[in-house]
Structure formats: structure tokens, C-alpha cells
């Protein structure tokens, strides 16, 4: 009998220690690889399963369930969905976001949407109240998902100041295929030197088929704006909300008065010489209302068919009717109808039945629909006479009688 080895094993049947350890290691590696492979296959199977589809037009419970599911999921879970499902999810989230009120009746929030709030354009980059309320959550999510892209606007509400431009934009945002920047970019009048890339970066992300929009009412009276917008794209659709120039002038004055209560009276600002009745056309409140003159400049760069003139008066008396025209003009399905509006007696204006993202009604803030001061009727009459020939010219140019002259 041969002597036992040091470990007590028979020397002929015993393997060297290192070999047995190596075998065990190989076995473990194989089983690890196998389980990794099985895990990978399972993951792949999950990946190819379609994400649950929720009917967009369905009841609020379904939308609520979707919101909880998606919002509870982290970016990693979202990344596991196939691209088409992710697009749909993003679209659903965008629709949910649009239902959230972009500006509450809170004065501070509303002020962020005013055209003349200083620093708004800079705020669009992230710090402005308007931009952060409207864009940050959705934009961030889109960024995480790497879905959608920022586009230059295909349609712009170019004017007119105090015409009802905010109401039009807020109503349009109800449409699932419209994405609009909340605050006024003022690119073509104040920030043109920042370049188109800067401008595009202000825009919200859009998916295919969605229209990017913005509104800056001062464009209509900016001499350089027509050529600049045409240089961006000759196909840009232009929307102008016009309102009786006399009421518009009083509205404009009322806004200034609310910020600087010590300004002279409307009557004294209207005239160069009150006794001769000579109107001061250099006063911007008067100048902006000479629509025919401003329009001439636009028609040098755009055919009239590429411009839509919305009646500010009808936007109040029949918002769904005007929104129907706008949706047609933009090539959108008529989704915004009279079902979306109700007349709020306290506000004295039409409001949205449902604010974005909630079931609550939503009216514009208190800077929209201010009470105007009493103006001497003789001055109003003189202004009517002043505007009449310009109005008639404007009706001719647009092929539309807005009915401001009786
Ligand atoms: N639905 C609704 N709610 C409130 N206000 C409404 C609405 N529709 C139109 N309007 C009229 O909009 C006028 C303000 O116009 P803008 O939004 O173009 O003003 S701004 O140029 O952006 O400051 C504002 O002018 P004022 O009444 O003089 O305040 C309103 O008459």
C-alpha cells in the first residue's frame, strides 16, 4: 500500500489543488454567464412588450392612472419602453401639461406673461416665472427621454398689442398639436442679434405633427420684423388679432396708467393741439392702431393669404368661432369648440372650462380685461373720425370688414 499524501488523499487519484479550484471557478463562471443570459432574454422580452396604451380622450380616471404610472416611473423605467410607446407617453404627458394653467389668476404669475415685463426673454432660459411654470417639467422630461426636438415657430401671433393676443394663445394651447412658448420672446424686435439658434432654444420641444408657436404683439409695428421673419422662413404663418383702434388705444393707455398713475390724461396725450383737433400720431397708443400702414410693410414680404386677421371683438363674443378659423388656417383639426368655453360673469369674459392639468375653470388674470377710465366722448368721436379712412383701407386690404365704423 502506497503511503498517503500529506492531505490524506491517495496520490494516484488526487488532483492537484490548483486544478480543482480552477474547475470550480469555471463552473461558477458558466452558471453566472447562463443566469446573465436568461436575465438578458427576460429583459429583451419585456422590452418588446408594448407599453399599456391609455385612451387619450378617455375619462379622467384613465388619464389620472397614466399620470401616476408614468410619473412614478423613473427615467430608467421609461427608457426601457420602445421608442413608439415612449413617443406616445411623451405626447400624453405633454397633453397633461397643457391642461395645467400656464398662468393662474395670481397677479404675480400673470404679470410674468405680460408683454412688457422686463427680463422675460432672459427668463425664458430658465429663471422666468412664465417659462419655468410652463416649460420646465415637460422640457426636462423630454430631455431625459431624448424625445421631440425644438423647432423654430411655424406660426407667430405678431400683434396687435392689447388686441387679445394672450387670450388667443392660451385658447390655442388647448389643442394637442399646438406647443407654444409662454412668455413673449421679443426676438425679432429686441433680441435679433442673439441669432436663430438662441431663438430656437426658447421653444418647447415638439413631436412630429405638432406646431410650434409664439406671440409677441410688438412685431406688428416693428419695421424690421417682416423681413426678419421672412428670412427665417417665407412660409411662416402670421396671425394678427385686431381690435377697434380707439378701444385698443384706451386699453394701451389703461395699462400704462396702471404702472405709472401720474401720467397725463388720455385726452391730453391724444392731441398735438386740442383746439385744432390735431391728433398726435407719434404717441404709440395712437400709432399702433393705424393698421393699414403697418400692414403695408408686411405685404411687401408675405402674401395676404399667409396672414390671418382675428377679430379681437369676436374673440370675446364668439371665441369658438374665431378659434375655428384659426385652427383651419393652421391646418389643424377643429378640436377647440364651444364646449371648451363658458362665460364668466364676474370676469366679464369667456374663460376655459378646464384649466390644463386640472378640472378647474381658468380665466385670464386680472391684467387682462381691466376697467378702462372714462374718456371724454368728444375725444372718442374725434379719434373715430381720425381712424375711419385707415380702417376702410385695412378692410380693403384684408377683405374683411371688422365693423368698427358703424
Ligand atoms: N377671454 C378673455 N379674457 C380676458 N381678456 C380678453 C379675453 N379675450 C380678449 N381679451 C382682451 O385681451 C386684451 C389684452 O390683449 P393682449 O393679451 O393682446 O394684451 S398684451 O398686448 O399682451 O398686453 C384685454 O384688454 P383690456 O380689456 O383692455 O384689458 C381684453 O379685452
Short mmCIF file of C-alpha atoms and ligand atoms in Angstrom, two decimals:
data_model
loop_
_atom_site.label_atom_id
_atom_site.label_comp_id
_atom_site.label_asym_id
_atom_site.label_seq_id
_atom_site.Cartn_x
_atom_site.Cartn_y
_atom_site.Cartn_z
CA UNK A 1 0.00 0.00 0.00
CA UNK A 2 1.35 3.30 -1.08
CA UNK A 3 1.70 5.92 1.58
CA UNK A 4 -0.92 8.63 1.84
CA UNK A 5 -0.07 12.06 0.67
CA UNK A 6 0.19 15.00 3.00
CA UNK A 7 -3.53 15.81 2.71
CA UNK A 8 -4.60 12.25 3.29
CA UNK A 9 -5.60 11.75 -0.37
CA UNK A 10 -4.44 8.85 -2.43
CA UNK A 11 -1.66 10.27 -4.55
CA UNK A 12 -2.80 8.41 -7.75
CA UNK A 13 -6.49 9.62 -7.61
CA UNK A 14 -5.79 13.04 -6.07
CA UNK A 15 -5.78 16.05 -8.40
CA UNK A 16 -3.51 18.96 -7.78
CA UNK A 17 -5.29 21.56 -5.65
CA UNK A 18 -4.97 24.37 -8.19
CA UNK A 19 -6.72 22.31 -10.90
CA UNK A 20 -9.75 21.58 -8.75
CA UNK A 21 -10.08 25.25 -7.76
CA UNK A 22 -9.81 26.16 -11.41
CA UNK A 23 -12.63 23.72 -12.30
CA UNK A 24 -14.88 25.13 -9.62
CA UNK A 25 -14.18 28.63 -10.84
CA UNK A 26 -15.03 27.58 -14.41
CA UNK A 27 -18.30 26.05 -13.21
CA UNK A 28 -19.25 29.19 -11.34
CA UNK A 29 -18.39 31.34 -14.33
CA UNK A 30 -20.58 29.19 -16.59
CA UNK A 31 -23.55 29.37 -14.26
CA UNK A 32 -23.06 33.13 -13.89
CA UNK A 33 -22.98 33.56 -17.66
CA UNK A 34 -26.06 31.34 -18.04
CA UNK A 35 -28.05 33.32 -15.50
CA UNK A 36 -26.92 36.57 -17.11
CA UNK A 37 -28.11 35.28 -20.46
CA UNK A 38 -31.50 34.22 -19.01
CA UNK A 39 -31.84 37.62 -17.33
CA UNK A 40 -30.97 39.37 -20.59
CA UNK A 41 -33.56 37.31 -22.52
CA UNK A 42 -36.24 38.17 -19.99
CA UNK A 43 -35.35 41.84 -20.21
CA UNK A 44 -35.49 41.72 -24.00
CA UNK A 45 -38.91 40.11 -23.82
CA UNK A 46 -40.11 42.93 -21.57
CA UNK A 47 -38.60 45.44 -23.94
CA UNK A 48 -40.59 44.12 -26.90
CA UNK A 49 -43.88 44.05 -24.98
CA UNK A 50 -45.93 47.12 -25.88
CA UNK A 51 -46.44 49.63 -23.13
CA UNK A 52 -50.02 49.88 -21.87
CA UNK A 53 -51.92 52.29 -24.08
CA UNK A 54 -54.30 54.67 -22.41
CA UNK A 55 -57.10 56.26 -24.38
CA UNK A 56 -56.24 59.94 -24.54
CA UNK A 57 -59.76 61.13 -24.92
CA UNK A 58 -60.88 58.76 -22.23
CA UNK A 59 -62.16 59.55 -18.80
CA UNK A 60 -60.19 61.39 -16.22
CA UNK A 61 -59.57 58.20 -14.23
CA UNK A 62 -57.57 56.71 -17.08
CA UNK A 63 -55.59 59.85 -17.52
CA UNK A 64 -55.01 60.01 -13.79
CA UNK A 65 -53.83 56.41 -13.71
CA UNK A 66 -51.48 57.10 -16.56
CA UNK A 67 -50.12 60.13 -14.82
CA UNK A 68 -49.44 58.19 -11.66
CA UNK A 69 -47.81 55.31 -13.55
CA UNK A 70 -45.57 57.44 -15.68
CA UNK A 71 -44.69 59.96 -13.08
CA UNK A 72 -43.93 57.23 -10.58
CA UNK A 73 -41.57 55.62 -13.06
CA UNK A 74 -38.05 56.94 -13.13
CA UNK A 75 -36.16 57.79 -16.28
CA UNK A 76 -34.61 54.28 -16.33
CA UNK A 77 -38.01 52.58 -16.47
CA UNK A 78 -39.10 54.99 -19.17
CA UNK A 79 -36.00 54.25 -21.17
CA UNK A 80 -36.99 50.58 -21.28
CA UNK A 81 -40.08 51.34 -23.37
CA UNK A 82 -39.84 51.05 -27.12
CA UNK A 83 -39.48 54.36 -28.99
CA UNK A 84 -43.05 54.46 -30.30
CA UNK A 85 -44.51 53.86 -26.86
CA UNK A 86 -42.20 56.50 -25.40
CA UNK A 87 -43.34 58.99 -28.02
CA UNK A 88 -46.91 58.30 -27.11
CA UNK A 89 -46.14 58.60 -23.41
CA UNK A 90 -44.44 61.91 -24.03
CA UNK A 91 -47.39 63.11 -26.07
CA UNK A 92 -49.71 62.11 -23.28
CA UNK A 93 -47.58 63.93 -20.76
CA UNK A 94 -47.46 66.99 -22.96
CA UNK A 95 -51.22 66.93 -23.18
CA UNK A 96 -51.45 66.65 -19.45
CA UNK A 97 -49.02 69.53 -19.09
CA UNK A 98 -51.00 71.70 -21.46
CA UNK A 99 -54.04 71.18 -19.31
CA UNK A 100 -52.17 72.79 -16.42
CA UNK A 101 -52.86 76.52 -16.21
CA UNK A 102 -49.84 78.38 -17.57
CA UNK A 103 -50.74 81.41 -15.50
CA UNK A 104 -53.03 81.46 -12.56
CA UNK A 105 -55.19 84.38 -11.61
CA UNK A 106 -52.46 85.20 -9.20
CA UNK A 107 -51.21 88.65 -10.12
CA UNK A 108 -47.55 87.75 -9.90
CA UNK A 109 -47.88 84.76 -12.20
CA UNK A 110 -50.00 86.67 -14.66
CA UNK A 111 -47.51 89.51 -14.75
CA UNK A 112 -44.90 87.07 -15.98
CA UNK A 113 -46.93 86.65 -19.15
CA UNK A 114 -47.27 90.33 -19.87
CA UNK A 115 -45.52 91.56 -22.97
CA UNK A 116 -43.63 94.28 -21.25
CA UNK A 117 -42.30 92.51 -18.18
CA UNK A 118 -38.58 93.29 -18.08
CA UNK A 119 -36.19 90.37 -18.35
CA UNK A 120 -38.75 87.92 -19.62
CA UNK A 121 -36.75 86.93 -22.63
CA UNK A 122 -33.80 86.14 -20.41
CA UNK A 123 -36.16 84.32 -18.08
CA UNK A 124 -37.11 82.03 -20.87
CA UNK A 125 -33.80 80.41 -20.46
CA UNK A 126 -34.96 79.07 -17.15
CA UNK A 127 -35.39 81.70 -14.49
CA UNK A 128 -38.51 83.50 -15.65
CA UNK A 129 -41.72 82.62 -13.89
CA UNK A 130 -43.51 82.18 -17.17
CA UNK A 131 -41.03 79.81 -18.67
CA UNK A 132 -40.48 77.74 -15.59
CA UNK A 133 -44.18 77.26 -14.94
CA UNK A 134 -44.96 76.26 -18.46
CA UNK A 135 -41.96 74.52 -19.84
CA UNK A 136 -39.53 73.16 -17.32
CA UNK A 137 -41.23 69.93 -16.18
CA UNK A 138 -42.20 68.79 -19.64
CA UNK A 139 -39.00 70.03 -21.22
CA UNK A 140 -36.90 68.25 -18.64
CA UNK A 141 -38.78 65.03 -19.14
CA UNK A 142 -38.46 65.32 -22.89
CA UNK A 143 -34.77 65.88 -22.44
CA UNK A 144 -34.47 62.77 -20.27
CA UNK A 145 -36.39 60.78 -22.81
CA UNK A 146 -34.45 62.35 -25.64
CA UNK A 147 -37.76 62.77 -27.42
CA UNK A 148 -39.04 65.61 -29.55
CA UNK A 149 -36.99 68.49 -30.78
CA UNK A 150 -37.04 72.25 -30.64
CA UNK A 151 -38.24 73.86 -33.84
CA UNK A 152 -38.41 77.45 -35.00
CA UNK A 153 -42.04 78.57 -34.91
CA UNK A 154 -44.13 77.76 -37.95
CA UNK A 155 -46.79 80.26 -36.84
CA UNK A 156 -46.48 83.53 -34.92
CA UNK A 157 -49.07 85.81 -33.37
CA UNK A 158 -47.46 89.09 -34.42
CA UNK A 159 -49.99 91.53 -32.98
CA UNK A 160 -51.58 93.71 -32.09
CA UNK A 161 -50.77 94.93 -28.61
CA UNK A 162 -53.93 94.82 -26.46
CA UNK A 163 -55.80 93.05 -29.27
CA UNK A 164 -56.46 89.87 -27.31
CA UNK A 165 -53.23 88.05 -28.18
CA UNK A 166 -52.87 86.34 -24.78
CA UNK A 167 -56.42 85.02 -24.91
CA UNK A 168 -55.83 83.61 -28.39
CA UNK A 169 -52.57 81.90 -27.45
CA UNK A 170 -53.98 80.43 -24.23
CA UNK A 171 -57.03 79.10 -26.05
CA UNK A 172 -54.86 77.63 -28.81
CA UNK A 173 -52.68 75.82 -26.30
CA UNK A 174 -55.65 73.62 -25.52
CA UNK A 175 -55.07 72.00 -28.90
CA UNK A 176 -52.92 68.85 -28.60
CA UNK A 177 -50.99 69.75 -31.73
CA UNK A 178 -50.01 73.22 -30.64
CA UNK A 179 -46.98 73.88 -28.47
CA UNK A 180 -46.25 77.46 -27.62
CA UNK A 181 -43.66 79.34 -25.66
CA UNK A 182 -45.45 81.00 -22.75
CA UNK A 183 -43.71 84.34 -22.41
CA UNK A 184 -43.08 86.73 -25.26
CA UNK A 185 -39.64 86.09 -26.81
CA UNK A 186 -39.32 89.55 -28.47
CA UNK A 187 -36.73 88.02 -30.78
CA UNK A 188 -37.50 89.89 -34.00
CA UNK A 189 -37.62 93.28 -32.30
CA UNK A 190 -35.28 93.25 -29.29
CA UNK A 191 -33.02 90.21 -29.49
CA UNK A 192 -32.39 89.59 -33.17
CA UNK A 193 -28.64 89.84 -32.70
CA UNK A 194 -28.75 86.75 -30.47
CA UNK A 195 -29.34 84.62 -33.55
CA UNK A 196 -31.79 81.92 -34.62
CA UNK A 197 -30.16 79.20 -32.52
CA UNK A 198 -30.86 81.26 -29.40
CA UNK A 199 -34.44 81.79 -30.56
CA UNK A 200 -35.00 78.10 -31.31
CA UNK A 201 -33.68 77.18 -27.91
CA UNK A 202 -36.51 79.16 -26.30
CA UNK A 203 -39.08 76.96 -27.98
CA UNK A 204 -40.69 73.96 -26.32
CA UNK A 205 -39.92 70.52 -27.70
CA UNK A 206 -42.37 69.19 -30.23
CA UNK A 207 -43.16 65.82 -31.69
CA UNK A 208 -43.89 65.25 -35.36
CA UNK A 209 -47.13 66.89 -36.41
CA UNK A 210 -47.09 69.48 -33.64
CA UNK A 211 -46.88 73.19 -34.42
CA UNK A 212 -44.50 75.49 -32.56
CA UNK A 213 -45.89 78.96 -31.83
CA UNK A 214 -45.07 82.15 -30.03
CA UNK A 215 -46.72 85.53 -29.61
CA UNK A 216 -45.06 88.92 -29.46
CA UNK A 217 -47.57 91.68 -30.30
CA UNK A 218 -44.93 94.35 -30.89
CA UNK A 219 -43.72 92.57 -34.05
CA UNK A 220 -46.65 94.04 -35.98
CA UNK A 221 -45.28 97.57 -35.57
CA UNK A 222 -41.58 96.69 -35.86
CA UNK A 223 -40.29 97.84 -39.25
CA UNK A 224 -37.60 95.15 -39.45
CA UNK A 225 -39.82 92.28 -38.35
CA UNK A 226 -41.38 91.34 -41.74
CA UNK A 227 -38.00 90.94 -43.47
CA UNK A 228 -36.51 89.12 -40.49
CA UNK A 229 -39.37 86.64 -40.17
CA UNK A 230 -39.33 86.09 -43.92
CA UNK A 231 -35.58 85.41 -43.74
CA UNK A 232 -36.25 82.77 -41.07
CA UNK A 233 -38.90 81.15 -43.26
CA UNK A 234 -41.01 82.53 -46.06
CA UNK A 235 -43.68 80.01 -45.06
CA UNK A 236 -44.23 81.31 -41.54
CA UNK A 237 -47.94 81.75 -40.88
CA UNK A 238 -48.78 85.09 -39.34
CA UNK A 239 -51.74 85.81 -37.09
CA UNK A 240 -52.87 89.32 -36.20
CA UNK A 241 -55.53 89.89 -33.57
CA UNK A 242 -57.03 93.29 -34.32
CA UNK A 243 -59.41 95.34 -32.24
CA UNK A 244 -61.19 98.66 -32.72
CA UNK A 245 -58.19 101.04 -32.71
CA UNK A 246 -59.95 103.52 -30.44
CA UNK A 247 -60.67 100.92 -27.72
CA UNK A 248 -57.21 99.49 -28.29
CA UNK A 249 -55.64 102.92 -27.65
CA UNK A 250 -57.65 103.31 -24.43
CA UNK A 251 -56.66 99.79 -23.35
CA UNK A 252 -53.00 100.58 -24.05
CA UNK A 253 -53.27 103.81 -22.03
CA UNK A 254 -55.01 101.92 -19.18
CA UNK A 255 -52.09 99.51 -18.98
CA UNK A 256 -49.55 102.34 -18.79
CA UNK A 257 -51.70 104.14 -16.22
CA UNK A 258 -51.76 101.04 -14.03
CA UNK A 259 -47.96 101.19 -13.82
CA UNK A 260 -47.49 104.96 -13.79
CA UNK A 261 -50.57 106.60 -12.26
CA UNK A 262 -49.05 110.08 -12.64
CA UNK A 263 -49.11 110.21 -16.47
CA UNK A 264 -51.20 112.94 -18.18
CA UNK A 265 -54.80 112.24 -19.15
CA UNK A 266 -55.67 110.25 -22.26
CA UNK A 267 -57.32 113.36 -23.70
CA UNK A 268 -54.20 115.50 -23.37
CA UNK A 269 -51.90 112.82 -24.81
CA UNK A 270 -54.19 112.28 -27.81
CA UNK A 271 -53.77 115.75 -29.28
CA UNK A 272 -50.84 117.71 -30.59
CA UNK A 273 -53.12 120.68 -30.39
CA UNK A 274 -56.51 120.17 -28.78
CA UNK A 275 -58.06 123.36 -30.15
CA UNK A 276 -57.25 122.43 -33.76
CA UNK A 277 -58.08 118.77 -33.10
CA UNK A 278 -54.71 117.66 -34.48
CA UNK A 279 -54.00 114.09 -33.35
CA UNK A 280 -50.56 113.21 -32.03
CA UNK A 281 -49.70 110.24 -34.25
CA UNK A 282 -46.28 109.97 -32.64
CA UNK A 283 -47.93 108.67 -29.46
CA UNK A 284 -47.60 104.90 -29.70
CA UNK A 285 -51.11 104.31 -28.33
CA UNK A 286 -52.45 106.12 -31.40
CA UNK A 287 -49.79 104.96 -33.86
CA UNK A 288 -50.26 101.23 -33.32
CA UNK A 289 -53.93 101.49 -34.39
CA UNK A 290 -53.12 102.71 -37.91
CA UNK A 291 -53.26 99.08 -39.01
CA UNK A 292 -53.27 99.73 -42.78
CA UNK A 293 -49.90 101.47 -42.61
CA UNK A 294 -48.24 98.68 -40.67
CA UNK A 295 -49.82 96.02 -42.84
CA UNK A 296 -48.36 97.59 -45.99
CA UNK A 297 -44.88 96.72 -44.74
CA UNK A 298 -45.85 93.10 -44.07
CA UNK A 299 -47.38 92.70 -47.51
CA UNK A 300 -44.02 93.51 -49.08
CA UNK A 301 -42.74 90.23 -47.65
CA UNK A 302 -45.79 87.98 -47.22
CA UNK A 303 -48.86 87.28 -49.37
CA UNK A 304 -52.07 88.31 -47.64
CA UNK A 305 -53.21 84.68 -47.70
CA UNK A 306 -50.40 83.81 -45.33
CA UNK A 307 -51.81 86.19 -42.75
CA UNK A 308 -54.90 85.62 -40.65
CA UNK A 309 -56.74 88.54 -39.11
CA UNK A 310 -58.61 87.60 -35.98
CA UNK A 311 -61.28 89.92 -34.64
CA UNK A 312 -60.50 90.84 -31.06
CA UNK A 313 -64.18 91.64 -30.54
CA UNK A 314 -65.34 88.25 -31.84
CA UNK A 315 -62.69 86.51 -29.78
CA UNK A 316 -64.72 87.76 -26.81
CA UNK A 317 -68.26 87.36 -28.21
CA UNK A 318 -67.65 84.05 -30.02
CA UNK A 319 -64.28 82.53 -29.03
CA UNK A 320 -65.08 79.12 -30.53
CA UNK A 321 -65.97 80.72 -33.88
CA UNK A 322 -62.69 82.61 -34.08
CA UNK A 323 -60.74 79.58 -32.86
CA UNK A 324 -62.39 77.56 -35.65
CA UNK A 325 -60.95 79.98 -38.23
CA UNK A 326 -57.53 79.88 -36.60
CA UNK A 327 -57.44 76.08 -36.49
CA UNK A 328 -58.38 75.94 -40.19
CA UNK A 329 -55.70 78.47 -41.04
CA UNK A 330 -53.08 76.44 -39.17
CA UNK A 331 -54.21 73.23 -40.85
CA UNK A 332 -55.29 71.76 -37.52
CA UNK A 333 -58.22 69.53 -36.80
CA UNK A 334 -61.05 71.55 -35.24
CA UNK A 335 -60.66 70.28 -31.70
CA UNK A 336 -61.28 73.52 -29.80
CA UNK A 337 -65.01 74.12 -29.93
CA UNK A 338 -67.68 75.93 -27.89
CA UNK A 339 -67.56 73.01 -25.44
CA UNK A 340 -64.26 74.41 -24.17
CA UNK A 341 -65.61 77.81 -23.13
CA UNK A 342 -68.02 79.35 -20.69
CA UNK A 343 -68.80 82.98 -19.99
CA UNK A 344 -67.62 84.05 -16.55
CA UNK A 345 -69.98 86.79 -15.37
CA UNK A 346 -67.62 88.07 -12.69
CA UNK A 347 -64.73 88.31 -15.12
CA UNK A 348 -66.98 89.55 -17.91
CA UNK A 349 -65.08 87.42 -20.42
CA UNK A 350 -65.10 83.93 -21.86
CA UNK A 351 -62.92 81.52 -19.90
CA UNK A 352 -61.74 77.96 -20.41
CA UNK A 353 -63.95 75.34 -18.77
CA UNK A 354 -60.98 73.27 -17.80
CA UNK A 355 -57.60 74.56 -16.87
CA UNK A 356 -54.73 72.49 -18.21
CA UNK A 357 -53.99 69.53 -15.99
CA UNK A 358 -56.96 70.07 -13.71
CA UNK A 359 -60.70 70.06 -13.87
CA UNK A 360 -60.90 73.67 -12.69
CA UNK A 361 -62.09 76.51 -14.92
CA UNK A 362 -59.49 79.01 -16.00
CA UNK A 363 -59.84 82.73 -16.78
CA UNK A 364 -57.03 85.05 -17.80
CA UNK A 365 -55.50 87.07 -14.98
CA UNK A 366 -56.55 90.47 -13.78
CA UNK A 367 -54.22 92.36 -16.11
CA UNK A 368 -56.49 91.17 -18.92
CA UNK A 369 -59.87 92.81 -19.00
CA UNK A 370 -59.09 95.89 -16.96
CA UNK A 371 -61.72 98.57 -16.37
CA UNK A 372 -60.97 101.50 -18.67
CA UNK A 373 -61.16 105.09 -17.46
CA UNK A 374 -63.99 107.30 -18.72
CA UNK A 375 -62.82 109.22 -21.80
CA UNK A 376 -64.42 112.46 -22.99
CA UNK A 377 -66.92 111.30 -25.69
CA UNK A 378 -65.90 114.22 -27.94
CA UNK A 379 -62.32 112.92 -27.93
CA UNK A 380 -63.51 109.39 -28.69
CA UNK A 381 -65.56 110.82 -31.56
CA UNK A 382 -62.58 112.73 -32.93
CA UNK A 383 -60.47 109.57 -32.79
CA UNK A 384 -63.16 107.63 -34.65
CA UNK A 385 -63.02 110.20 -37.43
CA UNK A 386 -59.25 110.01 -37.46
CA UNK A 387 -59.14 106.24 -37.81
CA UNK A 388 -62.03 105.83 -40.28
CA UNK A 389 -60.04 106.16 -43.55
CA UNK A 390 -57.29 103.89 -42.23
CA UNK A 391 -59.85 101.34 -41.12
CA UNK A 392 -61.56 101.34 -44.51
CA UNK A 393 -58.20 100.83 -46.19
CA UNK A 394 -57.48 97.99 -43.78
CA UNK A 395 -60.84 96.31 -44.58
CA UNK A 396 -59.95 96.54 -48.27
CA UNK A 397 -56.50 95.10 -47.81
CA UNK A 398 -57.69 92.18 -45.69
CA UNK A 399 -61.00 91.64 -47.47
CA UNK A 400 -62.75 91.75 -44.12
CA UNK A 401 -64.98 94.43 -42.58
CA UNK A 402 -64.33 94.39 -38.85
CA UNK A 403 -67.31 96.68 -38.19
CA UNK A 404 -65.54 99.39 -36.20
CA UNK A 405 -67.12 102.15 -38.24
CA UNK A 406 -70.82 101.58 -37.76
N1 LIG B 1 -61.09 85.80 -22.65
C1 LIG B 1 -60.51 86.95 -22.35
N2 LIG B 1 -60.19 87.27 -21.09
C2 LIG B 1 -59.60 88.45 -20.79
N3 LIG B 1 -59.28 89.38 -21.73
C3 LIG B 1 -59.58 89.10 -23.00
C4 LIG B 1 -60.19 87.89 -23.37
N4 LIG B 1 -60.37 87.91 -24.71
C5 LIG B 1 -59.90 89.06 -25.15
N5 LIG B 1 -59.42 89.79 -24.13
C6 LIG B 1 -58.85 91.13 -24.28
O1 LIG B 1 -57.45 90.99 -24.32
C7 LIG B 1 -56.96 92.31 -24.06
C8 LIG B 1 -55.48 92.22 -23.78
O2 LIG B 1 -54.87 91.97 -25.02
P1 LIG B 1 -53.48 91.27 -25.15
O3 LIG B 1 -53.48 89.97 -24.46
O4 LIG B 1 -53.14 91.25 -26.60
O5 LIG B 1 -52.56 92.31 -24.37
S1 LIG B 1 -50.97 92.42 -24.44
O6 LIG B 1 -50.65 93.19 -25.64
O7 LIG B 1 -50.41 91.08 -24.45
O8 LIG B 1 -50.65 93.16 -23.22
C9 LIG B 1 -57.79 92.77 -22.90
O9 LIG B 1 -57.83 94.18 -22.96
P2 LIG B 1 -58.40 95.06 -21.76
O10 LIG B 1 -59.86 94.71 -21.64
O11 LIG B 1 -58.23 96.46 -22.19
O12 LIG B 1 -57.62 94.71 -20.54
C10 LIG B 1 -59.13 92.10 -23.15
O13 LIG B 1 -60.12 92.98 -23.60
#
